[in-house]
C-alpha cells in the first residue's frame, strides 16, 4: 500500500534498489546530494546533477525536464553516506518561471523497479522559492527510510547547497546552471503537452506486451529502468484550439491490420491522434522518437547495471581470502561473468525487438510523409504543387542513435519557427573526418541553408514566405544560384556594409511596427507597403560586414523576431566571432544549432541521449530542388510577387 506523506513524515524502505519519479508543472532540474550523518555535503563531488549525473549508487537526469526518473541503489552508496537529499530547482537564465509558486505543485514518488509506489509526496505551499529539498533518504540503525521534506529556498540552488554545508556552493550552483542552459540549448523542442487527463499510450492502437522491466533486465541505475518496450507517446494534441468550432476530438486513426499470432501489430502510417493526416503523422513521428529514446535508455541502463553487478561480485570474491585464489575463485568469477553476459543478452533481445518494430514503422511512415516532412529523395516531390495551406511542421534532417544507425527518425520542428537556426560552418565533433577544409565546410553549410530555405518556400502558400539574404562578400553566389535563377528569391543578396545595414534596418523596423500593432490591437494601421508575409533572413559569413549597430540589430531580430514572423538563419563559425567575447553568447543560445555534416550534438527532451544529426540535403546529381523552386518562382510570377 502506498504511503502518502506530508511534510516531516517518514516511511521505511524495505528494498535498496529504488526509483524516484518527479512530475512538475514545467522544466525543473533534478539532482541529489550525498551527505554524512549530520546532513553535510563534503564537496561538489558528492552532488549528482546534469553535468555530473552519475555517482556510486545514484543517477539523475542530464537536463531540465518536467518529468524525471532518478535511480538509486542504496546498497551501492559509499559507506560514509547516511543521507541522500533529492533536490529540485528551476533553471536559471533561460526565460522560464523564477519561482515554484507559479507552477503546479511538484509531485515525487519513491517506487520499486517494477513501478510499484512505496511513498508519494506532493510539495504544496511553495511561493517565491526557486529550489527545494523534496525528499531525504536516510539511514538509521542500519535501516533506510524516506522522509518528506519540502524545504524551499528563495535564494535558489546556491542557498540550498550552502545550507547543506558545501563551501563552494555558489560556484557549484553556477556550474550546474551553466550545464543546464547548454543542455536546454541543444535539446530538440518537444511537441505540445498532452491535454490534462489524457491517458498515456494514445499514439498507437496496440503495443507488444512485455519489456525490460523485470528483475533480470531492470537496472539499478539509469534514466528509465522500468520502461515497457517502446514507451508511450507523451505529446498528443490539445484539441481545445481557440479557433476550433468544437472541443470534441476527431475520430481515431484506423486500427492496424490484424497481426500474425504472436507477432506485433503491423505498422500503419498515421496511427496516432490528430485532426488531419499531417497532424497524425507528426504525432506518430514524435512518438517514434520518444519510443527509441526510452528503449535505448532502458538497454543502456540494463548494461550499466550488469557491469555494476559484475564489479560488485568480483570485489566480493577478492575480499574473501578463502575464495580469492584457487578453483573456487575461478568458478565464482566465471559464474559472475556468465550472469553479466546473460543480463546483457536479455536486454539486447528486448532492444532488438523494439528496434525491429520501430524500423518497420519508420519505413511505412517515411513513404507517407507530405513534402514538408519528406526527404528530398521522396517520390512526393515528383508531383509537387504549390500548397494552399501552411504546414504544421518542417523537416530539418534525421536523427539516429548508435544502437542502430540505419533507423532514422525525421527531425520535425513546429512552424512558425520558435527559434532561429544556426548552421555551424566550423569544426564539428569529427564524425565526418573527410571534410577537413574550412572552405568546403562553409560551402556545405550554405548549401544546407539554401535547402532549408527552399523547403520553407515550397511548403508555404504563394506569397506567405519571403527570403532575404545577407552575403557581405558575395561568397555564396554558387549556393544561392537555385534561389536566384528561379525567381524564388525576391531581392539580390545584401552585400557590403551599407547593404547589410539597410536590410537589417528594414527588418528591425518591421519587427517594431508589428509588435506595436499587436500590442495596441491595431493591425489595420500597419503601413500598406509592409510585407506581412513570414520573413526569413539568411546571414552568411557572420560577422564580416557587421558593425556594432548591425550586431545589436541582429541580436534584436533573433530575440524578438520569431514572435512577429521574422526568423533568422545564421551560417557562421563561432570562432570567427570570438572577438566579441561573451556579448554574442545570448545570440548563439537563441538559435538551434545544426550542422552541414553528421554530428552528435543534439539531445532528446526525455532522457538526454546524444543523437547524431544529419541534415536534409538534396541527393547528389538530383535536380529536384531546381524543379521545385522553378514551380515556386512561376507561381510567384503568376501572382505578381
Coordinates of C-alpha atoms in Angstrom, one line a residue, residues 166-592:
X166 CA 29.0 23.0 0.9
X167 CA 31.8 25.6 0.9
X168 CA 31.8 26.2 -2.8
X169 CA 28.0 26.4 -3.0
X170 CA 27.8 29.4 -5.3
X171 CA 30.5 28.2 -7.7
X172 CA 28.8 24.7 -7.9
X173 CA 25.4 26.3 -8.4
X174 CA 26.7 28.4 -11.3
X175 CA 28.3 25.4 -12.9
X176 CA 25.1 23.4 -12.7
X177 CA 23.1 26.3 -14.1
X178 CA 25.5 26.7 -17.0
X179 CA 25.3 22.9 -17.8
X180 CA 21.5 23.0 -17.7
X181 CA 21.5 26.1 -20.0
X182 CA 23.8 24.3 -22.5
X183 CA 21.7 21.2 -22.4
X184 CA 18.4 23.1 -23.0
X185 CA 20.0 25.0 -25.9
X186 CA 20.8 21.7 -27.7
X187 CA 17.6 19.9 -26.8
X188 CA 15.1 19.4 -29.6
X189 CA 11.9 21.2 -28.5
X190 CA 9.2 18.7 -27.6
X191 CA 5.7 18.8 -29.1
X192 CA 2.8 20.4 -27.1
X193 CA 1.9 18.5 -24.0
X194 CA -0.9 16.1 -23.8
X195 CA -4.2 17.6 -22.6
X196 CA -4.9 17.2 -18.9
X197 CA -6.5 13.8 -18.2
X198 CA -5.3 12.2 -21.4
X199 CA -4.0 8.7 -20.9
X200 CA -0.6 7.5 -21.9
X201 CA -0.4 5.2 -24.8
X202 CA -2.7 7.1 -27.1
X203 CA -0.3 7.1 -30.0
X204 CA -0.9 3.5 -31.2
X205 CA -3.8 1.2 -31.1
X206 CA -1.7 -1.5 -29.5
X207 CA 1.8 -2.2 -28.2
X208 CA 3.6 -5.5 -27.8
X209 CA 3.5 -6.9 -24.3
X210 CA 6.5 -7.1 -22.1
X211 CA 9.6 -5.0 -22.0
X212 CA 12.8 -4.6 -20.0
X213 CA 11.1 -4.2 -16.7
X214 CA 11.7 -7.4 -14.8
X215 CA 14.3 -8.1 -12.1
X216 CA 16.7 -9.6 -14.6
X217 CA 16.8 -6.6 -17.0
X218 CA 15.7 -3.7 -14.9
X219 CA 18.9 -1.8 -13.9
X220 CA 19.7 -0.3 -10.6
X221 CA 20.7 2.9 -12.4
X222 CA 19.6 4.7 -15.5
X223 CA 17.1 7.3 -16.6
X224 CA 14.3 4.8 -17.4
X225 CA 14.9 1.3 -15.9
X226 CA 11.2 0.4 -15.9
X227 CA 10.4 1.3 -19.5
X228 CA 7.9 -1.1 -21.1
X229 CA 9.2 -1.8 -24.6
X230 CA 8.8 1.3 -26.8
X231 CA 7.4 3.9 -24.3
X232 CA 4.1 5.5 -24.9
X233 CA 3.9 8.9 -26.6
X234 CA 3.9 11.9 -24.4
X235 CA 2.8 14.7 -26.8
X236 CA -0.8 14.3 -28.0
X237 CA -2.5 17.3 -29.5
X238 CA -4.6 19.7 -27.3
X239 CA -7.9 19.8 -29.2
X240 CA -9.2 22.8 -27.3
X241 CA -7.8 25.1 -30.0
X242 CA -9.2 28.6 -29.7
X243 CA -10.3 28.6 -33.4
X244 CA -11.9 25.2 -33.4
X245 CA -15.7 25.1 -33.5
X246 CA -15.8 22.2 -31.2
X247 CA -13.6 20.7 -28.5
X248 CA -14.5 17.2 -29.4
X249 CA -11.5 15.3 -30.7
X250 CA -11.7 13.7 -34.2
X251 CA -12.2 10.0 -34.9
X252 CA -9.1 8.0 -34.0
X253 CA -6.9 6.7 -36.8
X254 CA -7.9 3.4 -38.4
X255 CA -6.8 0.3 -36.4
X256 CA -3.8 -1.6 -37.7
X257 CA -4.4 -4.7 -39.8
X258 CA -4.6 -8.0 -37.8
X259 CA -1.1 -9.3 -37.0
X260 CA 0.1 -12.8 -37.2
X261 CA -0.4 -14.8 -34.0
X262 CA 2.4 -13.9 -31.6
X263 CA 3.6 -11.0 -33.7
X264 CA 3.4 -7.3 -33.0
X265 CA 0.8 -5.2 -34.8
X266 CA 1.6 -4.3 -38.4
X267 CA 2.6 -0.6 -38.6
X268 CA 0.3 1.8 -40.2
X269 CA 1.1 5.4 -41.3
X270 CA -0.9 7.9 -39.4
X271 CA -1.5 5.6 -36.5
X272 CA -1.8 8.5 -34.0
X273 CA -4.4 11.0 -32.9
X274 CA -4.9 14.2 -34.9
X275 CA -7.4 16.3 -36.9
X276 CA -5.6 15.8 -40.2
X277 CA -3.3 13.2 -41.7
X278 CA -0.4 15.6 -41.4
X279 CA -1.1 16.1 -37.7
X280 CA -1.3 12.3 -37.2
X281 CA 1.9 11.7 -39.0
X282 CA 3.6 14.5 -37.0
X283 CA 2.5 12.9 -33.7
X284 CA 3.5 9.5 -34.9
X285 CA 7.0 10.6 -35.8
X286 CA 7.4 12.2 -32.3
X287 CA 6.1 9.0 -30.8
X288 CA 8.7 7.0 -32.6
X289 CA 11.3 9.5 -31.5
X290 CA 10.3 9.0 -27.8
X291 CA 10.0 5.2 -28.2
X292 CA 13.5 4.9 -29.5
X293 CA 14.9 7.3 -26.8
X294 CA 13.3 5.3 -24.0
X295 CA 14.1 1.9 -25.4
X296 CA 17.8 2.8 -25.8
X297 CA 17.8 4.3 -22.3
X298 CA 16.4 1.0 -20.8
X299 CA 19.0 -1.0 -22.7
X300 CA 21.9 1.2 -21.7
X301 CA 20.7 1.2 -18.1
X302 CA 20.5 -2.6 -18.1
X303 CA 24.0 -2.9 -19.4
X304 CA 25.3 -0.5 -16.8
X305 CA 23.5 -2.5 -14.1
X306 CA 25.0 -5.7 -15.4
X307 CA 28.5 -4.2 -15.3
X308 CA 28.0 -2.8 -11.8
X309 CA 26.7 -6.1 -10.6
X310 CA 29.7 -7.9 -12.1
X311 CA 32.1 -5.5 -10.4
X312 CA 30.4 -6.0 -7.0
X313 CA 30.5 -9.7 -7.3
X314 CA 34.2 -9.8 -8.3
X315 CA 35.0 -7.4 -5.5
X316 CA 33.2 -9.8 -3.1
X317 CA 35.3 -12.7 -4.4
X318 CA 38.5 -10.8 -3.9
X319 CA 37.5 -9.5 -0.4
X320 CA 37.2 -13.1 1.0
X321 CA 40.7 -14.7 1.5
X322 CA 39.0 -18.1 1.3
X323 CA 37.8 -17.5 -2.3
X324 CA 40.5 -15.1 -3.6
X325 CA 42.5 -17.8 -5.4
X326 CA 42.1 -21.3 -6.5
X327 CA 39.4 -23.3 -8.3
X328 CA 36.6 -21.8 -6.2
X329 CA 37.7 -18.3 -7.2
X330 CA 37.9 -19.1 -10.9
X331 CA 34.4 -20.7 -10.7
X332 CA 32.9 -17.7 -8.9
X333 CA 34.4 -15.3 -11.5
X334 CA 33.2 -17.4 -14.4
X335 CA 29.7 -17.5 -12.9
X336 CA 29.7 -13.8 -12.3
X337 CA 30.7 -13.1 -15.9
X338 CA 28.1 -15.5 -17.2
X339 CA 25.4 -13.7 -15.2
X340 CA 26.6 -10.4 -16.6
X341 CA 26.5 -11.8 -20.2
X342 CA 23.1 -13.2 -19.6
X343 CA 21.7 -9.9 -18.4
X344 CA 23.2 -8.0 -21.4
X345 CA 21.9 -10.7 -23.8
X346 CA 18.3 -10.4 -22.4
X347 CA 18.4 -6.6 -22.6
X348 CA 19.7 -6.7 -26.1
X349 CA 17.0 -9.1 -27.2
X350 CA 14.3 -6.7 -25.8
X351 CA 16.1 -3.8 -27.6
X352 CA 16.3 -5.7 -30.9
X353 CA 12.6 -6.5 -30.7
X354 CA 11.8 -2.8 -30.2
X355 CA 14.2 -1.7 -32.9
X356 CA 12.7 -4.1 -35.4
X357 CA 9.2 -2.8 -34.7
X358 CA 10.3 0.8 -35.0
X359 CA 12.3 0.1 -38.2
X360 CA 9.2 -1.4 -39.8
X361 CA 7.1 1.6 -38.7
X362 CA 9.7 4.1 -39.9
X363 CA 9.7 2.6 -43.3
X364 CA 5.9 2.7 -43.6
X365 CA 5.7 6.3 -42.3
X366 CA 8.5 7.6 -44.5
X367 CA 6.7 6.8 -47.7
X368 CA 3.5 8.6 -46.4
X369 CA 5.1 11.9 -45.4
X370 CA 4.0 15.1 -47.1
X371 CA 6.6 17.5 -48.7
X372 CA 7.1 19.5 -45.5
X373 CA 8.1 16.2 -43.7
X374 CA 9.7 14.2 -46.5
X375 CA 13.3 13.7 -47.6
X376 CA 14.4 15.4 -50.8
X377 CA 14.6 11.9 -52.5
X378 CA 11.0 11.1 -51.7
X379 CA 8.6 10.5 -54.7
X380 CA 6.2 13.0 -53.2
X381 CA 8.4 15.8 -54.7
X382 CA 7.9 14.5 -58.2
X383 CA 4.2 15.5 -58.1
X384 CA 4.9 18.8 -56.3
X385 CA 2.2 21.5 -56.4
X386 CA 2.3 24.8 -54.6
X387 CA 0.2 24.3 -51.4
X388 CA -2.8 26.3 -50.4
X389 CA -2.3 25.8 -46.6
X390 CA 0.6 26.4 -44.2
X391 CA 2.1 23.1 -42.8
X392 CA 2.3 22.5 -39.1
X393 CA 6.0 21.4 -39.1
X394 CA 9.2 21.2 -41.2
X395 CA 11.8 18.5 -41.6
X396 CA 15.4 19.7 -40.8
X397 CA 17.1 16.4 -41.1
X398 CA 17.3 12.9 -39.5
X399 CA 18.3 11.7 -36.0
X400 CA 19.8 8.3 -35.1
X401 CA 21.4 6.5 -32.2
X402 CA 24.5 4.2 -32.3
X403 CA 22.4 1.2 -31.3
X404 CA 21.0 1.1 -34.9
X405 CA 22.4 3.8 -37.2
X406 CA 20.0 2.8 -40.1
X407 CA 16.9 3.6 -38.0
X408 CA 16.5 7.3 -38.9
X409 CA 13.9 9.5 -37.1
X410 CA 12.8 12.6 -39.1
X411 CA 13.6 15.7 -37.1
X412 CA 10.5 17.8 -37.3
X413 CA 10.2 21.3 -35.8
X414 CA 6.9 23.2 -35.5
X415 CA 6.0 26.1 -37.7
X416 CA 6.2 29.0 -37.4
X417 CA 9.8 28.6 -36.1
X418 CA 10.0 29.4 -32.4
X419 CA 13.8 29.7 -32.6
X420 CA 16.2 30.7 -35.4
X421 CA 18.6 28.3 -36.9
X422 CA 22.4 28.4 -36.7
X423 CA 24.1 26.3 -39.4
X424 CA 27.6 25.8 -37.9
X425 CA 30.2 26.2 -40.6
X426 CA 33.0 25.5 -38.1
X427 CA 34.6 22.3 -36.9
X428 CA 32.3 19.6 -35.6
X429 CA 32.8 16.5 -33.4
X430 CA 34.8 14.7 -36.1
X431 CA 32.1 12.3 -37.3
X432 CA 32.9 13.4 -40.8
X433 CA 36.7 13.4 -40.9
X434 CA 36.9 13.6 -44.7
X435 CA 35.6 17.2 -44.6
X436 CA 38.8 18.8 -43.3
X437 CA 38.9 22.0 -45.4
X438 CA 37.2 25.0 -43.8
X439 CA 36.2 26.4 -47.3
X440 CA 34.4 23.1 -48.0
X441 CA 32.6 23.3 -44.7
X442 CA 31.4 26.8 -45.4
X443 CA 30.2 25.7 -48.9
X444 CA 28.3 22.8 -47.4
X445 CA 26.8 25.0 -44.7
X446 CA 25.5 27.5 -47.3
X447 CA 24.1 24.7 -49.4
X448 CA 22.3 23.4 -46.3
X449 CA 20.8 26.8 -45.7
X450 CA 19.6 27.0 -49.3
X451 CA 18.0 23.6 -49.0
X452 CA 16.1 24.6 -45.8
X453 CA 15.1 27.9 -47.3
X454 CA 13.8 26.2 -50.5
X455 CA 11.8 23.8 -48.4
X456 CA 10.2 26.7 -46.5
X457 CA 9.3 28.5 -49.7
X458 CA 8.0 25.3 -51.3
X459 CA 5.7 24.2 -48.4
X460 CA 4.1 27.7 -47.8
X461 CA 1.3 29.2 -50.0
X462 CA 2.4 31.7 -52.6
X463 CA 3.4 34.9 -51.0
X464 CA 3.3 33.7 -47.5
X465 CA 7.1 33.4 -47.1
X466 CA 9.8 35.9 -48.1
X467 CA 13.5 35.1 -48.0
X468 CA 16.3 37.7 -47.6
X469 CA 20.0 37.0 -47.8
X470 CA 23.0 38.9 -46.3
X471 CA 26.2 37.9 -48.1
X472 CA 28.6 40.7 -47.3
X473 CA 31.5 39.5 -49.6
X474 CA 29.4 37.8 -52.2
X475 CA 30.9 34.4 -51.3
X476 CA 27.7 32.4 -51.5
X477 CA 26.8 33.1 -55.2
X478 CA 27.1 29.5 -56.2
X479 CA 25.0 28.1 -53.4
X480 CA 22.3 30.8 -53.9
X481 CA 22.0 30.2 -57.7
X482 CA 18.9 28.0 -57.5
X483 CA 17.1 30.6 -55.5
X484 CA 18.1 33.5 -57.7
X485 CA 17.6 31.8 -61.1
X486 CA 14.2 30.5 -60.3
X487 CA 12.9 33.9 -59.1
X488 CA 12.1 32.4 -55.7
X489 CA 14.4 35.0 -54.1
X490 CA 12.7 38.3 -54.2
X491 CA 15.8 40.5 -53.9
X492 CA 19.5 40.2 -54.6
X493 CA 21.6 39.4 -51.6
X494 CA 22.6 42.4 -49.5
X495 CA 26.4 43.0 -49.9
X496 CA 28.9 45.3 -48.3
X497 CA 28.5 47.1 -45.0
X498 CA 25.9 49.5 -46.5
X499 CA 23.7 46.7 -47.8
X500 CA 23.9 44.8 -44.5
X501 CA 22.9 47.9 -42.6
X502 CA 20.0 48.8 -44.9
X503 CA 18.4 45.3 -44.8
X504 CA 18.8 45.0 -41.0
X505 CA 17.2 48.4 -40.6
X506 CA 14.2 47.4 -42.7
X507 CA 13.6 44.1 -40.9
X508 CA 14.1 45.7 -37.4
X509 CA 11.5 48.4 -38.4
X510 CA 9.1 45.6 -39.4
X511 CA 9.6 43.9 -36.1
X512 CA 8.9 47.1 -34.2
X513 CA 5.8 48.0 -36.3
X514 CA 4.2 44.6 -36.0
X515 CA 4.9 44.4 -32.2
X516 CA 3.3 47.9 -31.7
X517 CA 0.3 46.9 -33.8
X518 CA -0.2 43.6 -32.0
X519 CA 0.1 45.2 -28.5
X520 CA -2.3 48.0 -29.3
X521 CA -4.7 45.8 -31.2
X522 CA -4.4 47.9 -34.3
X523 CA -3.3 45.5 -37.0
X524 CA -5.2 47.6 -39.6
X525 CA -2.9 50.5 -39.0
X526 CA 0.2 48.9 -40.5
X527 CA 1.7 50.7 -43.5
X528 CA 0.2 49.4 -46.8
X529 CA 3.7 48.7 -48.2
X530 CA 4.7 46.5 -45.2
X531 CA 5.3 42.9 -46.3
X532 CA 3.1 40.9 -43.8
X533 CA 4.4 37.5 -45.0
X534 CA 6.7 35.4 -42.8
X535 CA 10.3 36.6 -43.3
X536 CA 13.4 34.5 -43.3
X537 CA 16.8 36.3 -43.1
X538 CA 19.8 34.1 -44.1
X539 CA 23.1 35.6 -42.9
X540 CA 26.3 34.2 -44.5
X541 CA 29.8 34.7 -43.2
X542 CA 28.9 36.5 -40.0
X543 CA 30.4 38.7 -38.6
X544 CA 32.1 40.0 -41.8
X545 CA 30.4 43.2 -42.9
X546 CA 28.8 43.9 -39.5
X547 CA 29.5 46.9 -37.3
X548 CA 28.4 47.1 -33.7
X549 CA 25.0 48.6 -34.6
X550 CA 24.3 45.8 -37.1
X551 CA 25.3 43.2 -34.5
X552 CA 22.8 44.6 -32.0
X553 CA 20.1 44.7 -34.6
X554 CA 20.8 41.0 -35.4
X555 CA 20.5 40.1 -31.8
X556 CA 17.3 42.0 -31.6
X557 CA 15.8 40.1 -34.6
X558 CA 16.9 36.8 -33.1
X559 CA 15.2 37.6 -29.8
X560 CA 12.1 39.5 -30.9
X561 CA 11.6 38.5 -34.5
X562 CA 10.1 35.0 -34.2
X563 CA 7.0 36.2 -32.3
X564 CA 6.1 38.6 -35.2
X565 CA 7.2 36.4 -38.1
X566 CA 10.8 37.4 -38.7
X567 CA 13.1 34.4 -38.5
X568 CA 16.9 34.2 -38.6
X569 CA 19.1 31.5 -40.2
X570 CA 22.8 32.1 -39.5
X571 CA 25.6 30.4 -41.5
X572 CA 28.6 31.1 -39.3
X573 CA 31.6 29.7 -37.5
X574 CA 31.5 30.8 -33.9
X575 CA 35.3 31.1 -33.9
X576 CA 35.1 33.9 -36.4
X577 CA 33.1 36.0 -33.9
X578 CA 35.2 35.2 -30.8
X579 CA 36.5 38.8 -30.8
X580 CA 33.1 39.9 -29.5
X581 CA 33.6 37.7 -26.4
X582 CA 30.5 36.9 -24.2
X583 CA 28.5 39.7 -25.9
X584 CA 27.3 37.2 -28.5
X585 CA 26.5 34.4 -26.1
X586 CA 22.8 35.2 -26.0
X587 CA 22.7 35.2 -29.8
X588 CA 24.1 31.7 -30.1
X589 CA 21.8 30.4 -27.3
X590 CA 18.8 31.9 -29.0
X591 CA 19.4 29.7 -32.1
X592 CA 19.1 26.0 -32.7

